Tab-separated table of C-alpha atoms and ligand atoms in Angstrom:
chain	number	residue	atom	x	y	z
A	175	MET	CA	135.759	-97.881	-65.038
A	176	ASN	CA	135.385	-97.659	-68.805
A	177	SER	CA	132.832	-94.934	-69.164
A	178	LEU	CA	130.760	-92.521	-67.128
A	179	HIS	CA	127.596	-94.366	-68.146
A	180	GLU	CA	128.992	-97.672	-66.878
A	181	LEU	CA	129.884	-95.967	-63.591
A	182	LEU	CA	126.353	-94.560	-63.265
A	183	VAL	CA	124.836	-97.986	-63.895
A	184	LYS	CA	127.069	-99.674	-61.335
A	185	ARG	CA	126.936	-97.097	-58.538
A	186	ARG	CA	124.627	-98.153	-55.729
A	187	SER	CA	124.426	-96.997	-52.135
A	188	ILE	CA	126.788	-99.136	-50.079
A	189	ARG	CA	126.040	-99.331	-46.370
A	190	ARG	CA	128.416	-102.117	-45.234
A	191	TYR	CA	132.144	-101.581	-45.313
A	192	LYS	CA	135.292	-103.609	-44.767
A	193	ASP	CA	137.340	-102.736	-41.701
A	194	GLU	CA	140.064	-101.268	-43.877
A	195	PRO	CA	141.297	-97.691	-44.106
A	196	LEU	CA	141.098	-95.833	-47.408
A	197	ASP	CA	144.267	-94.866	-49.279
A	198	ALA	CA	145.263	-91.276	-48.557
A	199	GLU	CA	145.394	-90.649	-52.315
A	200	ALA	CA	141.830	-91.929	-52.715
A	201	VAL	CA	140.604	-89.633	-49.928
A	202	LYS	CA	142.316	-86.714	-51.642
A	203	LEU	CA	140.661	-87.535	-54.967
A	204	ILE	CA	137.217	-87.776	-53.323
A	205	LEU	CA	137.602	-84.387	-51.626
A	206	GLU	CA	139.030	-82.908	-54.816
A	207	ALA	CA	135.912	-84.064	-56.667
A	208	GLY	CA	133.735	-82.160	-54.182
A	209	LEU	CA	135.852	-79.057	-54.613
A	210	MET	CA	135.399	-79.247	-58.408
A	211	ALA	CA	131.593	-79.411	-58.266
A	212	PRO	CA	129.647	-76.550	-59.823
A	213	THR	CA	128.092	-73.962	-57.492
A	214	SER	CA	125.583	-71.176	-58.006
A	215	LYS	CA	127.375	-67.909	-58.859
A	216	ASN	CA	130.603	-69.833	-58.255
A	217	SER	CA	130.063	-69.229	-54.533
A	218	ARG	CA	131.957	-72.357	-53.364
A	219	ALA	CA	130.478	-71.805	-49.932
A	220	TRP	CA	130.720	-75.435	-48.888
A	221	GLN	CA	132.847	-76.771	-46.040
A	222	PHE	CA	133.768	-80.448	-45.941
A	223	VAL	CA	134.775	-82.096	-42.674
A	224	ALA	CA	136.574	-85.417	-43.207
A	225	VAL	CA	136.378	-87.749	-40.206
A	226	ASP	CA	138.080	-91.117	-39.773
A	227	ASP	CA	138.272	-91.343	-35.990
A	228	LYS	CA	136.238	-94.417	-34.990
A	229	ASP	CA	134.777	-92.854	-31.871
A	230	MET	CA	133.675	-89.772	-33.801
A	231	LEU	CA	132.212	-91.932	-36.589
A	232	GLN	CA	130.196	-93.759	-33.955
A	233	ARG	CA	128.894	-90.481	-32.553
A	234	LEU	CA	128.065	-89.115	-36.003
A	235	SER	CA	126.049	-92.279	-36.681
A	236	GLN	CA	123.755	-91.176	-33.854
A	237	CYS	CA	122.847	-87.893	-35.528
A	238	LYS	CA	119.315	-89.205	-36.123
A	239	PRO	CA	117.382	-92.214	-34.835
A	240	ALA	CA	117.259	-94.128	-38.128
A	241	GLY	CA	119.142	-94.273	-41.395
A	242	ALA	CA	122.566	-93.099	-40.179
A	243	HIS	CA	123.999	-96.486	-39.128
A	244	PRO	CA	126.363	-96.824	-42.152
A	245	ILE	CA	128.555	-94.072	-40.663
A	246	ALA	CA	129.449	-96.182	-37.595
A	247	LYS	CA	131.479	-98.754	-39.554
A	248	ALA	CA	132.662	-96.490	-42.368
A	249	ALA	CA	136.353	-95.912	-42.995
A	250	LEU	CA	135.632	-92.244	-43.625
A	251	ALA	CA	132.776	-89.806	-43.293
A	252	VAL	CA	132.658	-86.488	-45.080
A	253	VAL	CA	130.300	-83.989	-43.516
A	254	VAL	CA	128.987	-81.739	-46.282
A	255	ALA	CA	128.099	-78.337	-44.906
A	256	VAL	CA	127.500	-74.936	-46.472
A	257	ASP	CA	127.463	-71.338	-45.345
A	258	ALA	CA	123.847	-70.604	-46.162
A	259	THR	CA	124.487	-66.849	-45.803
A	260	LYS	CA	126.875	-66.999	-48.783
A	261	SER	CA	124.702	-68.843	-51.284
A	262	GLU	CA	120.936	-68.862	-51.638
A	263	ALA	CA	121.363	-72.111	-53.591
A	264	TRP	CA	123.205	-73.756	-50.703
A	265	ILE	CA	121.224	-76.996	-50.793
A	266	GLU	CA	121.869	-77.439	-54.503
A	267	ASP	CA	125.556	-76.511	-54.103
A	268	ALA	CA	126.036	-79.080	-51.357
A	269	SER	CA	124.081	-81.724	-53.241
A	270	ALA	CA	126.154	-81.342	-56.389
A	271	ALA	CA	129.383	-81.632	-54.367
A	272	ALA	CA	128.097	-84.698	-52.522
A	273	SER	CA	127.153	-86.399	-55.781
A	274	TYR	CA	130.550	-85.626	-57.304
A	275	MET	CA	132.265	-87.190	-54.277
A	276	GLN	CA	130.062	-90.293	-54.451
A	277	LEU	CA	130.796	-90.761	-58.137
A	278	GLN	CA	134.543	-90.271	-57.654
A	279	ALA	CA	134.458	-92.847	-54.861
A	280	ALA	CA	132.563	-95.329	-57.038
A	281	ASP	CA	135.145	-94.877	-59.771
A	282	LEU	CA	137.836	-95.839	-57.244
A	283	GLY	CA	135.903	-98.959	-56.156
A	284	ILE	CA	134.917	-97.285	-52.880
A	285	GLY	CA	131.343	-97.625	-51.644
A	286	SER	CA	129.422	-94.690	-50.231
A	287	CYS	CA	126.072	-93.703	-48.835
A	288	TRP	CA	124.387	-90.324	-48.525
A	289	ILE	CA	123.051	-89.783	-45.007
A	290	GLU	CA	120.607	-86.916	-44.915
A	291	VAL	CA	121.064	-84.440	-42.043
A	292	ARG	CA	119.206	-81.335	-43.229
A	293	ASP	CA	115.681	-81.244	-41.799
A	294	ARG	CA	116.217	-84.449	-39.819
A	295	TYR	CA	115.741	-84.595	-36.050
A	296	GLN	CA	116.759	-86.536	-32.992
A	297	VAL	CA	114.112	-88.225	-30.820
A	298	ASP	CA	114.028	-85.209	-28.475
A	299	GLY	CA	113.443	-82.843	-31.413
A	300	THR	CA	117.017	-81.524	-31.621
A	301	PRO	CA	117.870	-80.879	-35.273
A	302	ALA	CA	120.465	-83.396	-36.518
A	303	ASN	CA	122.257	-80.379	-38.003
A	304	GLU	CA	122.813	-78.890	-34.516
A	305	TYR	CA	123.980	-82.227	-33.121
A	306	VAL	CA	126.634	-82.545	-35.853
A	307	GLN	CA	127.634	-78.871	-35.595
A	308	GLU	CA	128.249	-79.267	-31.878
A	309	LEU	CA	130.195	-82.528	-32.234
A	310	LEU	CA	132.573	-81.083	-34.822
A	311	GLY	CA	132.702	-77.423	-33.804
A	312	ILE	CA	130.956	-76.249	-36.975
A	313	PRO	CA	129.749	-72.619	-36.669
A	314	GLU	CA	126.002	-71.969	-36.522
A	315	GLU	CA	125.764	-70.281	-39.941
A	316	ILE	CA	127.314	-73.306	-41.639
A	317	SER	CA	124.502	-75.788	-42.161
A	318	VAL	CA	125.076	-79.496	-42.513
A	319	VAL	CA	123.231	-80.921	-45.507
A	320	CYS	CA	124.410	-84.511	-45.356
A	321	ILE	CA	127.125	-86.875	-44.247
A	322	LEU	CA	128.692	-89.189	-46.799
A	323	SER	CA	129.956	-92.507	-45.464
A	324	PHE	CA	132.740	-94.198	-47.416
A	325	GLY	CA	134.538	-97.519	-47.283
A	326	TYR	CA	135.595	-100.523	-49.309
A	327	PRO	CA	132.347	-102.423	-49.971
A	328	ASP	CA	131.460	-105.397	-47.792
A	329	GLU	CA	128.229	-106.072	-49.692
A	330	GLU	CA	127.293	-106.701	-53.317
A	331	ARG	CA	124.589	-104.558	-54.882
A	332	ARG	CA	123.013	-105.243	-58.215
A	333	PRO	CA	123.688	-102.587	-60.830
A	334	CYS	CA	120.863	-100.297	-61.839
A	335	ASP	CA	118.349	-102.064	-64.132
A	336	THR	CA	118.137	-99.612	-67.001
A	337	SER	CA	115.032	-101.397	-68.341
A	338	LYS	CA	113.157	-100.206	-65.218
A	339	LEU	CA	113.971	-96.517	-65.375
A	340	HIS	CA	111.023	-94.157	-64.895
A	341	TRP	CA	110.796	-92.857	-68.419
A	342	GLU	CA	107.213	-91.811	-67.648
A	343	ASN	CA	108.801	-88.978	-65.634
A	344	VAL	CA	110.422	-87.611	-68.765
A	345	HIS	CA	108.436	-85.261	-70.980
A	346	ILE	CA	109.505	-84.245	-74.430
A	347	GLY	CA	108.592	-80.752	-75.639
A	348	SER	CA	105.936	-80.077	-72.994
A	349	TYR	CA	104.616	-81.681	-69.830
A	350	LYS	CA	102.108	-84.462	-70.410
A	351	ALA	CA	100.344	-86.033	-67.446
A	352	ASN	CA	100.668	-89.814	-67.305
A	353	ASP	CA	97.420	-91.067	-65.768
B	687	FMN	C1	118.862	-86.683	-50.559
B	687	FMN	C2	119.177	-88.120	-50.184
B	687	FMN	C3	119.020	-88.519	-48.873
B	687	FMN	C4	119.348	-89.825	-48.500
B	687	FMN	N1	119.303	-90.166	-47.171
B	687	FMN	C5	119.702	-91.397	-46.798
B	687	FMN	C6	119.827	-91.721	-45.419
B	687	FMN	O1	119.613	-90.891	-44.539
B	687	FMN	N2	120.210	-92.977	-45.084
B	687	FMN	C7	120.505	-93.939	-46.045
B	687	FMN	O2	120.847	-95.068	-45.662
B	687	FMN	N3	120.425	-93.648	-47.378
B	687	FMN	C8	120.047	-92.409	-47.766
B	687	FMN	N4	120.043	-92.064	-49.096
B	687	FMN	C9	120.361	-93.079	-50.120
B	687	FMN	C10	119.085	-93.517	-50.844
B	687	FMN	O3	118.315	-94.336	-49.983
B	687	FMN	C11	119.470	-94.267	-52.125
B	687	FMN	O4	120.232	-93.434	-52.960
B	687	FMN	C12	118.230	-94.735	-52.885
B	687	FMN	O5	117.516	-95.697	-52.142
B	687	FMN	C13	118.602	-95.347	-54.236
B	687	FMN	O6	119.503	-96.431	-54.061
B	687	FMN	P1	120.923	-96.443	-54.780
B	687	FMN	O7	121.693	-95.256	-54.321
B	687	FMN	O8	121.539	-97.755	-54.350
B	687	FMN	O9	120.674	-96.411	-56.271
B	687	FMN	C14	119.754	-90.771	-49.491
B	687	FMN	C15	119.907	-90.340	-50.814
B	687	FMN	C16	119.641	-89.032	-51.157
B	687	FMN	C17	119.883	-88.579	-52.575
């Protein structure tokens, strides 16, 4: 990719993947990107669980009733979790790391999708967080924020249309209501 801006324009959520494993070097670069993300007070309290076992990917895709299907056919899932007792900004810390990993993947031509786990529930009311913790042996104090699914894209998405950005959400100098 030529520039960060070009990467940002081209990155879209990819939910269909080729049945092809990712290069080990690419996986390393994606995880490295997460580990380089900024964190509040430099707490680095995140824990990333990389999963490529097909059976486990299938089970992770059932963490909530809707919206988690991309995980089932992904080449890799990275569960992004944080020790919430070690950073009061744990949601922000995890989110920054997840975004870094998605951007690194896009730069490598790898598609990804953010699957929200925090504050999502199974049909019987079980928190998706607890379901994933139990599946992967993640301790109780380490909360799962999201799962990132990765794989070589098996769908084309149009790049972001920069002429349709919500500039009305941007305020210069002071907040001005747009009504
Ligand atoms: C906090 C957050 C939660 C998301 N949760 C899901 C999800 O559970 N399932 C899903 O398919 N996509 C999910 N997405 C992806 C969004 O749907 C997607 O980023 C948005 O529609 C914009 O599309 P784009 O990424 O292609 O630009 C999530 C994204 C964010 C940032």
